[in-house]
Coordinates of C-alpha atoms in Angstrom, one line a residue:
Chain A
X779 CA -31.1 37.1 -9.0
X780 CA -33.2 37.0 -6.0
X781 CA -32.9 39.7 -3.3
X782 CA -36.4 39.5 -2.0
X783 CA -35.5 37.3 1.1
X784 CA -33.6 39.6 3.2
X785 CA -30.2 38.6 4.4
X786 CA -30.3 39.9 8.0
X787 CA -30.8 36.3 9.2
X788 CA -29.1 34.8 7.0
X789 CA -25.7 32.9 7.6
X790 CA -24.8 32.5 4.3
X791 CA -25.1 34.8 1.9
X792 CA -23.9 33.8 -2.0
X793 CA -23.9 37.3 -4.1
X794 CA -23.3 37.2 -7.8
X795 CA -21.2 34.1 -8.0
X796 CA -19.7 33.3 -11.3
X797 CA -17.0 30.7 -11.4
X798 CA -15.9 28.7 -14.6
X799 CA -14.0 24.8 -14.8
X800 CA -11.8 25.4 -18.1
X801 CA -14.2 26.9 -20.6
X802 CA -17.0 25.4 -19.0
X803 CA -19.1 27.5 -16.8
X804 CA -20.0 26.0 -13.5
X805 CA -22.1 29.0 -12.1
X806 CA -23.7 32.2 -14.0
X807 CA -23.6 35.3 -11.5
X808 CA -26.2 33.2 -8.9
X809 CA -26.9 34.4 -5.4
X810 CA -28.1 32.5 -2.7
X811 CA -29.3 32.8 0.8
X812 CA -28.9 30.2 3.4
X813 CA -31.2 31.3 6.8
X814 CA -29.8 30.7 10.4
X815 CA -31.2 27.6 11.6
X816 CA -33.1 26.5 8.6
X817 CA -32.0 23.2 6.4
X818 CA -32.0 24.4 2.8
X819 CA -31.3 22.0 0.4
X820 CA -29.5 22.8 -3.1
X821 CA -30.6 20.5 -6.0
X822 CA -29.6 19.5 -9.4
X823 CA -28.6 16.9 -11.4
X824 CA -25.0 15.8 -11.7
X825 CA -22.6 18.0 -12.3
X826 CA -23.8 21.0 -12.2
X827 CA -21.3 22.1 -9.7
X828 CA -23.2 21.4 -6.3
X829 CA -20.0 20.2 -4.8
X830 CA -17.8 23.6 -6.0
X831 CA -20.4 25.5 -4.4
X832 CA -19.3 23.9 -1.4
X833 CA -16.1 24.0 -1.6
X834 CA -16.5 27.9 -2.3
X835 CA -18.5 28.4 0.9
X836 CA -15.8 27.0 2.4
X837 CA -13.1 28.8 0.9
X838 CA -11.4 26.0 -0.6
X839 CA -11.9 27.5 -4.2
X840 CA -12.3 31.2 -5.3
X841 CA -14.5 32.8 -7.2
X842 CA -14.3 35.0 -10.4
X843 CA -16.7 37.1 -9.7
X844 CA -19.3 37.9 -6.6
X845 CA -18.8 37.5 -2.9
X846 CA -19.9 34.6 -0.1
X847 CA -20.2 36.1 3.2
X848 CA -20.4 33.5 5.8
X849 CA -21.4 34.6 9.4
X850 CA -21.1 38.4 8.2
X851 CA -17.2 37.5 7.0
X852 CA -16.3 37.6 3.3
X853 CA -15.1 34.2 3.1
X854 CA -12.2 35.6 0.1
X855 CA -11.0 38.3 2.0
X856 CA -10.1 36.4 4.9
X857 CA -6.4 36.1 5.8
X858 CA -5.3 32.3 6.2
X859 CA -5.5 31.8 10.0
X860 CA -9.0 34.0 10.1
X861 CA -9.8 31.5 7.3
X862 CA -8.7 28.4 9.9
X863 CA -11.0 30.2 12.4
X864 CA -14.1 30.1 10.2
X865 CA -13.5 26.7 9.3
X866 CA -13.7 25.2 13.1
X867 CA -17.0 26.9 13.3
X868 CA -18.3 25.0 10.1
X869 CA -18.5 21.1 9.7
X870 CA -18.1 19.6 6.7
X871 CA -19.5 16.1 5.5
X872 CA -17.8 15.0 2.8
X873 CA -19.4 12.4 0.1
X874 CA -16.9 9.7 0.6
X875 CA -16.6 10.7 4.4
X876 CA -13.3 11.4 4.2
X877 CA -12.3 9.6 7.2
X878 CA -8.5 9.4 7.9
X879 CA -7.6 5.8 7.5
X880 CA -4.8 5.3 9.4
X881 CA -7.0 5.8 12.3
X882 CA -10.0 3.8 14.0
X883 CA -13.4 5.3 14.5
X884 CA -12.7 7.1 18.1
X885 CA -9.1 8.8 16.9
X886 CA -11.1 9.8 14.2
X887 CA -13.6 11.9 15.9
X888 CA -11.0 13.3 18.7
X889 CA -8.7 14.4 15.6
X890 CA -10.3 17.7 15.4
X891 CA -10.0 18.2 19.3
X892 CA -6.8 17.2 19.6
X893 CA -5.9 19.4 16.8
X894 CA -7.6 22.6 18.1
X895 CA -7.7 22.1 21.8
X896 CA -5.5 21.7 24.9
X897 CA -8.2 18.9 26.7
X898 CA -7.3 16.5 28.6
X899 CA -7.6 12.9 27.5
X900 CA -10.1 12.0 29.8
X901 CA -12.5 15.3 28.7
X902 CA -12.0 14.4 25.0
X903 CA -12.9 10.5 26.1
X904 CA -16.1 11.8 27.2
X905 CA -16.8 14.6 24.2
X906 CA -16.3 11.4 21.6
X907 CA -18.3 8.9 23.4
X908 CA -21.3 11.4 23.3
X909 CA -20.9 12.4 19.7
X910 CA -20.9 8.7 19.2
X911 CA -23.8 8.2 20.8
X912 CA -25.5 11.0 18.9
X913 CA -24.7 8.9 16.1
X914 CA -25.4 5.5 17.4
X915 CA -21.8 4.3 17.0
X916 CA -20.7 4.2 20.5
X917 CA -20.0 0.6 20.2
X918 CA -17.9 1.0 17.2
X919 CA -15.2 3.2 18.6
X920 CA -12.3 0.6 17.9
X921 CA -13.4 0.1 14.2
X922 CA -11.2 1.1 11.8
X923 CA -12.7 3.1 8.6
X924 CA -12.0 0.1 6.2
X925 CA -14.2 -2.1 8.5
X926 CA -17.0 0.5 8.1
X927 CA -20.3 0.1 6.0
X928 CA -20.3 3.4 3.8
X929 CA -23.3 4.6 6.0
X930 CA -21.5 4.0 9.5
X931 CA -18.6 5.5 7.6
X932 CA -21.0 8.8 7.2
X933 CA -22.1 8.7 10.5
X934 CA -18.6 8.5 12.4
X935 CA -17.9 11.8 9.9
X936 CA -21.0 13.3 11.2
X937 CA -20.0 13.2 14.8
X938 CA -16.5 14.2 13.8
X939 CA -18.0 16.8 11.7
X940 CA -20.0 18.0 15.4
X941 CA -17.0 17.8 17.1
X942 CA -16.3 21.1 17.3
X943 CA -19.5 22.1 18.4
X944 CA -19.9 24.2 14.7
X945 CA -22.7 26.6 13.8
X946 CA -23.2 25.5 10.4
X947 CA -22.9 21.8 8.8
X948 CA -22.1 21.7 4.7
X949 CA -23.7 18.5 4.1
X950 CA -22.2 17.0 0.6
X951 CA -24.9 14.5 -1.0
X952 CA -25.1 12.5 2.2
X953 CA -27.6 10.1 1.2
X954 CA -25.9 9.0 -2.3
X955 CA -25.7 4.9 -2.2
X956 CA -27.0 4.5 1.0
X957 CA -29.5 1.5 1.6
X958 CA -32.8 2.5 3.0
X959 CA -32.2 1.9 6.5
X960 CA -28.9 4.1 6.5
X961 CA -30.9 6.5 4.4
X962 CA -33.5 6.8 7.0
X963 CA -31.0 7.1 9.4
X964 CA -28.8 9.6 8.0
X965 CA -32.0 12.0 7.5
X966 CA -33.4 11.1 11.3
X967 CA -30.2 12.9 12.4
X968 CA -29.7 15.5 10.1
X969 CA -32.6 16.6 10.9
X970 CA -33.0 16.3 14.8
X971 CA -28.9 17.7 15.2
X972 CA -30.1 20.6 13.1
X973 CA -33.0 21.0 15.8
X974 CA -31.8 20.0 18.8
X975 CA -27.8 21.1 18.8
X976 CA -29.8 24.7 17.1
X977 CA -27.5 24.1 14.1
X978 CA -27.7 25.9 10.4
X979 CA -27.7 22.8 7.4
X980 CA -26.9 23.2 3.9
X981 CA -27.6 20.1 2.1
X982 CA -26.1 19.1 -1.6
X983 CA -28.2 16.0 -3.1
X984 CA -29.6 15.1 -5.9
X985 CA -32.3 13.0 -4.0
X986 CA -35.4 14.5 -4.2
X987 CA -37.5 12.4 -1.8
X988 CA -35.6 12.6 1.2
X989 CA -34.1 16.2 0.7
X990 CA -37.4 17.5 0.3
X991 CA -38.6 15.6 3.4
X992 CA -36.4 17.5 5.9
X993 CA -35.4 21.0 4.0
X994 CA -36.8 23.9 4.4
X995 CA -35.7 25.7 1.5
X996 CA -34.7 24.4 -1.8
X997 CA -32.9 25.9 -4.3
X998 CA -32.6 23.9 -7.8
X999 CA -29.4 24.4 -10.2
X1000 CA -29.1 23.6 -13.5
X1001 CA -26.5 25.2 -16.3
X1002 CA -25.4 27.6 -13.9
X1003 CA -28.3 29.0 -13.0
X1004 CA -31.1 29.2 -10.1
X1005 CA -33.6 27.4 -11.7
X1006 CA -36.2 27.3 -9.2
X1007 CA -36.5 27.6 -5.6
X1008 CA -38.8 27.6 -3.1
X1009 CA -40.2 25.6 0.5
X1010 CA -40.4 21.7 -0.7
X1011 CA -44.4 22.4 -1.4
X1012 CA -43.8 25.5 -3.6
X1013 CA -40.9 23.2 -5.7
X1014 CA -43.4 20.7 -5.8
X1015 CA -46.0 22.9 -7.4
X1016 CA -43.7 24.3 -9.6
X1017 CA -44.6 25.6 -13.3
X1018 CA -41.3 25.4 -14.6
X1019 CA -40.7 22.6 -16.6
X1020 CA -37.2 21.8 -16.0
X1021 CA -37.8 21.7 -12.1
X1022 CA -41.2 19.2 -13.0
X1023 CA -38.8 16.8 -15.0
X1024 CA -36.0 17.1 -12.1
X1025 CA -38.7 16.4 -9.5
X1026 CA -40.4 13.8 -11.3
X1027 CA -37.2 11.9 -13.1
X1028 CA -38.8 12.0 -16.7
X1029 CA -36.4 10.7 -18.9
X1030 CA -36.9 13.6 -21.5
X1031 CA -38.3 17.4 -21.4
X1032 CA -35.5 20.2 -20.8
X1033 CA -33.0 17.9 -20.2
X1034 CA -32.7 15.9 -23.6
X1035 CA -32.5 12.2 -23.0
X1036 CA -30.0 12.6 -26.0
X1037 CA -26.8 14.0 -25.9
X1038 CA -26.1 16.0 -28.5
X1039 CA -25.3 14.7 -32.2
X1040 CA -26.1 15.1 -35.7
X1041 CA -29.0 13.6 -37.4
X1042 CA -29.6 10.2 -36.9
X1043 CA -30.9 8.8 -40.5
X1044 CA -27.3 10.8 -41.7
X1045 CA -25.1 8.8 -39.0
X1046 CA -26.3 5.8 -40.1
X1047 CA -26.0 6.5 -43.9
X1048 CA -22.6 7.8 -43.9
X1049 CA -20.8 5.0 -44.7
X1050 CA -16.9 4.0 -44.4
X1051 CA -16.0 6.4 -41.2
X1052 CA -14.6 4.5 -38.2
X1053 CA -16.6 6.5 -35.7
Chain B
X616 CA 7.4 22.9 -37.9
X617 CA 5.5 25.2 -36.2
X618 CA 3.7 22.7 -34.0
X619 CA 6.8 21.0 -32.8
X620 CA 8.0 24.3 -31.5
X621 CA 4.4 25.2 -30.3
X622 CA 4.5 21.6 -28.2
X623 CA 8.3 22.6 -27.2
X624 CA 7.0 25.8 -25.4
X625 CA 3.7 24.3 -24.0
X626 CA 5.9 21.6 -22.6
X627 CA 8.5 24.2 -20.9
X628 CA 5.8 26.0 -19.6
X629 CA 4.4 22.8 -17.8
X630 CA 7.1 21.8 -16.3
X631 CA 8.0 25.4 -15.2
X632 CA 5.0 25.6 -13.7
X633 CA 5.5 22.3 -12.0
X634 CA 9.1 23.1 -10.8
X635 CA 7.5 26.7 -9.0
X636 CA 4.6 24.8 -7.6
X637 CA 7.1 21.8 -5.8
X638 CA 9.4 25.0 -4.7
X639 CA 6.4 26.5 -3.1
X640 CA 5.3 23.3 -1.8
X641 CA 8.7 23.0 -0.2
X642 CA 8.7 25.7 1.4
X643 CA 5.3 25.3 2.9
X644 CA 6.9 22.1 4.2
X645 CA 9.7 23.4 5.6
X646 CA 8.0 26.0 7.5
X647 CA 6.1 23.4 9.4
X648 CA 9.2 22.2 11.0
X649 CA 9.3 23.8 14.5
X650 CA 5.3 22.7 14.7
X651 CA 6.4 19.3 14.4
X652 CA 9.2 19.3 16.7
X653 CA 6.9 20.3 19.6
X654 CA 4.8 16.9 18.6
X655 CA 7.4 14.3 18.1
X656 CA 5.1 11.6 18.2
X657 CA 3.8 12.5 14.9
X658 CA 7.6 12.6 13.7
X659 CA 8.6 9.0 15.5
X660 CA 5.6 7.3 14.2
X661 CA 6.9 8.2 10.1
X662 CA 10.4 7.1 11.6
X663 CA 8.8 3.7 12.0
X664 CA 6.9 3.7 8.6
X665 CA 9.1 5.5 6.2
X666 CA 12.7 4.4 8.3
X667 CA 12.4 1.2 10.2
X668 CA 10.0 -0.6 7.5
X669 CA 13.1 0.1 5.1
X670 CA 15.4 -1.7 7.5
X671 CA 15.3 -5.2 6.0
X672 CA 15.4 -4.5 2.2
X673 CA 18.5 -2.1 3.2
X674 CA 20.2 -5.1 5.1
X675 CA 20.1 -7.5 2.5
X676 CA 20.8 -5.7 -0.5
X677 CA 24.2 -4.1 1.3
X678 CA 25.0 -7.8 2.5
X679 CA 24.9 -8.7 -1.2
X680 CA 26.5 -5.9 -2.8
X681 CA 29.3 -6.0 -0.4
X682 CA 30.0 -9.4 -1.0
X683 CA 29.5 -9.2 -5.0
X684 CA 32.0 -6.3 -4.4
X685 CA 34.3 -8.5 -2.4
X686 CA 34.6 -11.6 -5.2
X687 CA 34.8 -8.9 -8.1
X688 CA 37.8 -7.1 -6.2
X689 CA 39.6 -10.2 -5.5
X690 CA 39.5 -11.7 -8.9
X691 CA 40.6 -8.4 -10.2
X692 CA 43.3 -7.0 -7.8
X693 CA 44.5 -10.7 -7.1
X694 CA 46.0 -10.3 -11.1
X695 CA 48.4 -7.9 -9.2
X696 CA 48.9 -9.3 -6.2
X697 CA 47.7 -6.8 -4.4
X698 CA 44.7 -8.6 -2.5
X699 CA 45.6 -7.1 0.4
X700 CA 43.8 -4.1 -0.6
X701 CA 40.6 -5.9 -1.1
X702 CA 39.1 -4.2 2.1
X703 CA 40.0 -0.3 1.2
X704 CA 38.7 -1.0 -1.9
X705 CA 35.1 -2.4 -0.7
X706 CA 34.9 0.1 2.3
X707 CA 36.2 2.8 -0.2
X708 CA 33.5 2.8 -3.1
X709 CA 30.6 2.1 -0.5
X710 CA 31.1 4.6 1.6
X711 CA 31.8 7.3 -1.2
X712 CA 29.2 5.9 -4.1
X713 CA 27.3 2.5 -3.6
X714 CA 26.3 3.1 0.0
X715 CA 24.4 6.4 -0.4
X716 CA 23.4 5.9 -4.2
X717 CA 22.0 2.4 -4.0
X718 CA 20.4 3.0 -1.1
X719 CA 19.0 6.4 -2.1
X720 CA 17.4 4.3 -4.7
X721 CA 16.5 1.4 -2.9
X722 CA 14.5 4.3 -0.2
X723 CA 12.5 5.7 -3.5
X724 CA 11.4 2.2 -4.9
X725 CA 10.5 1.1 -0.9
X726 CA 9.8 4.4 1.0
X727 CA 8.7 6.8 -2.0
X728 CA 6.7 4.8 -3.6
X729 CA 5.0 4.1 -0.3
X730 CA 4.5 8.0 0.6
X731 CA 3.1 8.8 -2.9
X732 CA 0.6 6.4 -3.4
X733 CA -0.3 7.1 0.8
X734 CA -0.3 11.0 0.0
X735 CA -2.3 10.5 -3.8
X736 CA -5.1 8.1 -2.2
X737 CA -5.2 10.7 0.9
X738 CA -5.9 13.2 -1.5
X739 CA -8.3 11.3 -3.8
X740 CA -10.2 10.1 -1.0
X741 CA -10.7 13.8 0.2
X742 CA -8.8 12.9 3.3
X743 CA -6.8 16.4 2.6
X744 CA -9.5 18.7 1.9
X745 CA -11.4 17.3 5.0
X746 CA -8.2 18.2 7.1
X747 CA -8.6 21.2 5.2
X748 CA -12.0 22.2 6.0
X749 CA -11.6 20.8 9.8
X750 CA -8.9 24.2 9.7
X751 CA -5.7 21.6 10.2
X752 CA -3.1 22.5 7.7
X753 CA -2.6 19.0 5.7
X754 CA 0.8 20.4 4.2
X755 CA 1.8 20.6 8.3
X756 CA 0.0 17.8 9.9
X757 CA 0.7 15.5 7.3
X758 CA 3.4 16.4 4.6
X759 CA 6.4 18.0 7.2
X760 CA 6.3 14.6 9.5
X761 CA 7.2 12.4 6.4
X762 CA 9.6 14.6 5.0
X763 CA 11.6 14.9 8.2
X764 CA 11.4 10.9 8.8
X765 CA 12.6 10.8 5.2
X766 CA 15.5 13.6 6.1
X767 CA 16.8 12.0 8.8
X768 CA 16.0 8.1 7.9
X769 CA 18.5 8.6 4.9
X770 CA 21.6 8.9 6.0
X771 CA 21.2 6.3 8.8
X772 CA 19.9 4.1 5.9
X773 CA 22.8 4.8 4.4
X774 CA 25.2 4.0 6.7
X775 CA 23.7 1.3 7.7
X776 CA 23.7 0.1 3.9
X777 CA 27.7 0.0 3.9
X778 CA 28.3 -1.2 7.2
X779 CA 26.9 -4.2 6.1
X780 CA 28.4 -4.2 3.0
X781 CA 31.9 -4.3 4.7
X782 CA 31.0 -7.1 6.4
X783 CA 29.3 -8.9 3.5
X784 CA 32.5 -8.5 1.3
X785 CA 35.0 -9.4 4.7
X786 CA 33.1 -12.8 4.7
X787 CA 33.4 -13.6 0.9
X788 CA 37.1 -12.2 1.0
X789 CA 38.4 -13.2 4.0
X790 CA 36.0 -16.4 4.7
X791 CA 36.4 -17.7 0.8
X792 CA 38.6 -16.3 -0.6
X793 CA 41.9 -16.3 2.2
X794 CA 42.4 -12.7 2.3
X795 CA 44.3 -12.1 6.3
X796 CA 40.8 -10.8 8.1
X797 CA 43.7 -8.4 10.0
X798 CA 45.0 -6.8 7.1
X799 CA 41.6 -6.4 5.4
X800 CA 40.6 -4.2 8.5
X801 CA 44.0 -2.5 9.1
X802 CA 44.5 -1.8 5.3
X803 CA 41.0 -0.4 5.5
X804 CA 41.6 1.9 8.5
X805 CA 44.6 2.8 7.5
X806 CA 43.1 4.4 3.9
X807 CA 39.6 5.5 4.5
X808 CA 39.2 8.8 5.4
X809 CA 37.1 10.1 8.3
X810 CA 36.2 13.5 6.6
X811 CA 36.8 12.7 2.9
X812 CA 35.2 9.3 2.8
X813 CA 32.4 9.6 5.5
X814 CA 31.7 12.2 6.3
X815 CA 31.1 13.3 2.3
X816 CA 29.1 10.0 2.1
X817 CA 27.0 11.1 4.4
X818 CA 25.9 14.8 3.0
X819 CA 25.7 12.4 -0.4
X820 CA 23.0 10.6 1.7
X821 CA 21.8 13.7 3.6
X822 CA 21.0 15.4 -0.5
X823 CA 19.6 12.4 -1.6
X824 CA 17.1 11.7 1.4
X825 CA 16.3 15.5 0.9
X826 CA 15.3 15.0 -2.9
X827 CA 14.0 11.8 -2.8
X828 CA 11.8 12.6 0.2
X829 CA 10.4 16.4 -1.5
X830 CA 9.9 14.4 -5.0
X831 CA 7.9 11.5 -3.7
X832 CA 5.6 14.0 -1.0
X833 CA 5.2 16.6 -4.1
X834 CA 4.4 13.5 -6.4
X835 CA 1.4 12.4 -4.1
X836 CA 0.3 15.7 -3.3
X837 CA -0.3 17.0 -6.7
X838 CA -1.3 13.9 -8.2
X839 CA -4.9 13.7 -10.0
X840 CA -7.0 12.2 -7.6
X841 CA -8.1 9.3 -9.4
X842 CA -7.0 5.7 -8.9
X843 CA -5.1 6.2 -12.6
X844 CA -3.4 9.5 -11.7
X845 CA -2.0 8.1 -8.3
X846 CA -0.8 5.0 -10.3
X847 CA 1.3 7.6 -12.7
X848 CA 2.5 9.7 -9.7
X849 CA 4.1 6.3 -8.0
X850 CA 5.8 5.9 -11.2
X851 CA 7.3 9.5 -11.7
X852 CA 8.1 9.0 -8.3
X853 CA 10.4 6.5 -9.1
X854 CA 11.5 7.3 -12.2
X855 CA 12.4 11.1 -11.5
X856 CA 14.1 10.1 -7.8
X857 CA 15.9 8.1 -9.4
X858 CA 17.3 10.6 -12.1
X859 CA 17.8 13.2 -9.3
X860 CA 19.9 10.7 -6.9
X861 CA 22.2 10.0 -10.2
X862 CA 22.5 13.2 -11.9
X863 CA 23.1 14.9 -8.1
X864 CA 25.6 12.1 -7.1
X865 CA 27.6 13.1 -10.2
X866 CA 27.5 16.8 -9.5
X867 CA 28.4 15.6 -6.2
X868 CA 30.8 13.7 -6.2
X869 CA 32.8 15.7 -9.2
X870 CA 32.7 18.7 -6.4
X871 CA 33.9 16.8 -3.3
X872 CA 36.2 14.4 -4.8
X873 CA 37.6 16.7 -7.9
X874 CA 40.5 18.0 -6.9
X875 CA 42.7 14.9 -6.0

């Protein structure tokens, strides 16, 4: 749709996507451009297939049409163990945190170094305590997940998620049900990691306040199409209406307060149906 | 008409479909063998949770089926005098049938249930995909573990199952009921089999740890991942292990033990 930003700095590079759910169609040939370094946020109201689009970056689901290059590599082309390869260069914070359970807070984040390297305990010791501390859970490390507040829970998956070191963090609406505090939190450090550690963000939310606080570029979805998009002050100032009602949380505009059904005075008058 | 044979076909397919995707799964499984075997500490810990932790409910149901099996045997072979017999005729059916069935079914209602609804809440609390997009193969890290603890818990299970059975029906018939303790063991040495009798029992158990282990990992692993479609998997779990172990142990046992 939009090839005006040119893709030489970007990481991520979404071209034509189409990809369908049943008969329903999640996204309409879309393309996207995520820049090096940036935080760009992608909006929209429930599902409307923020999540898939992760999942596709990551090459957990496959297109039907269109291509996702990440890091100049065609994310569907890829062979299985280039795929693996890719992956331990990208982090992934998932909604629920996806923390394994049968293991407490430190295990958790040395799972991914265990897994992929040959350090010795005492280096990996040292690599979790300071992602912990990055986080501000270096006190916790004997916690198990169940003993976790959902935000602490999304903070030991952010340090696991860091673990690696990665060049790119898929963030996957990080600041649904959070309290204020861990809200504030959560968007402190996904903003200074993404400065400080020189990391690439892409953040999934449906929380307009805070995403637009720290992105840099937001795209918003809706019906499988690019919407709008823009920096947080050109969204803001948008003219279209759907973005206005998306930004603003009116109950009725585009997006009809009711879902769809036949005439009302009718329904009522028709008589002697159960339903 | 038309829509029964429509629902007949739609049906097929499903469960074709579902038969080819547990085959591949399988297979994926299986090929994560030697990666395992260079961690065994992954292996030994799902020896403890899907072998040890079955340890007690193995115990005390072979202590009671042995000794139901001892008080049935002597009522009925007492009515012609041949008592004597009681212990070939405990040692004999556990170690062919009741040792690796029952306990094949007692491991899918303790063990399989266990590992589906672990493997379905894994999945529905995106513990899998997160594996998945930290680049560590779930089917490997996770899936090839349990199924070997499962493979090689079996038959130890098993055994285990009837030797306490012998001894559970030795104390009812030779305790209670007066049967000579020396001629219960000597009869039974004398009749069971080392390689008809045991060793068969055991490749009964060795099948049946096999299935029950691939039904109950495949269960949680393609279950919907939803709170209601992990409580269904448990279910087929144990309803379709349980099918397999009996429709097997006949196929089974009508090849090993046909021809005499």
């Amino acid at each position: 749709m939009d090839n005006s930003v040119s893709s030489q700095d970007s990481i991520v590079s979404v071209r034509n996507l189409s990809f369908s759910r049943g008969n329903k169609k999640i996204f309409d040939d879309i393309s996207l451009d995520f820049q090096r370094g940036k935080i760009t946020a992608i909006m929209g109201p429930s599902g409307t297939g923020k999540t898939t689009l992760l999942k596709l970056i990551g090459g957990q689901l496959f297109p039907e049409n269109g291509s996702i290059t990440v890091d100049g590599e065609d994310v569907h082309k890829l062979r299985r163990t280039e795929l693996y390869e890719l992956r331990k260069r990208l982090g992934m914070l998932f909604q629920s945190g996806a923390l394994l359970t049968d293991m407490n807070v430190f295990d958790n984040v040395a799972f991914p170094l265990r897994e992929h390297t040959h350090l010795p305990e005492s280096m990996i010791r040292s690599l979790v305590l300071m992602k912990l501390q990055a986080v501000g859970l270096r006190g916790a490390r004997t916690l198990m997940p169940n003993e976790l507040s959902g935000g602490m829970a999304r903070r030991v998956a952010l340090a696991r998620a860091i673990a690696l070191d990665p060049m790119m963090i898929l963030y996957d609406e990080p600041f649904t049900g959070q309290d204020p505090i861990s809200m504030g939190v959560l968007v402190h450090l996904i903003k200074s990691l993404n400065n400080i550690l020189g990391l690439t963000s892409i953040i999934v939310s449906h929380d307009v306040h805070d995403t637009s606080a720290i992105a840099d570029y937001i795209y918003v979805l809706s019906g499988g199409k690019i919407v709008g998009q823009g920096t947080p002050q050109e969204i803001q100032q948008s003219d279209s209406e759907w973005v206005q009602q998306f930004m603003t949380g009116a109950a009725d505009g585009p997006v009809h307060f009711h879902y769809p059904a036949k005439d009302y005075v009718d329904d009522l008058m028709s008589t002697g149906k159960r339903y | 008409m038309i829509q029964i044979i429509q629902n007949l076909g739609k049906s097929t397919r499903t469960s074709f479909t579902k038969l080819g995707r547990a085959t591949y799964f399988l297979f994926q499984t299986i090929s994560g063998t030697f990666g395992i075997l260079l961690r065994p500490r992954l292996l030994l810990n799902q020896l403890y949770s899907v072998g040890v932790l079955s340890f007690l409910i193995i115990t005390i149901s072979g202590l009671f089926v042995g000794m139901v099996l001892g008080l049935q045997g002597y009522y009925t072979l007492s009515d012609f005098g041949a008592e004597e017999t009681l212990g070939v005729m405990v040692a004999a059916s556990l170690v062919r049938e009741l040792g690796p069935v029952v306990s094949a079914l007692l491991f899918a209602g303790r063990a399989g249930s266990a590992l589906t609804a672990e493997i379905g809440l894994m999945k529905a609390t995106e513990q899998l995909s997160g594996m998945e997009m930290m680049a560590v193969d779930p089917i490997k890290r996770i899936i090839t573990p349990r199924f070997l603890a499962g493979l090689i818990s079996m038959p130890l299970l098993a055994g285990l199952f009837s030797a306490v059975g012998i001894v559970g029906g030795q104390i009812i018939g030779s305790g209670l009921l007066g049967v000579d303790q020396g001629v219960y063991w000597s009869q039974m040495q004398a009749s069971i089999d080392f390689h008809d009798d045991i060793i068969n029992g055991v490749i009964k158990s060795i099948v049946f740890g096999f299935v029950a282990s691939w039904i109950a990992l495949f269960e949680g692993y393609d279950a919907i991942p939803t709170s209601e479609g992990v409580s269904r998997a448990t279910t087929r779990t144990v309803v379709n292990s349980a099918f397999s172990i009996l429709g097997l142990d006949f196929i089974l046992t009508a090849l090993m033990f046909g021809d005499n």
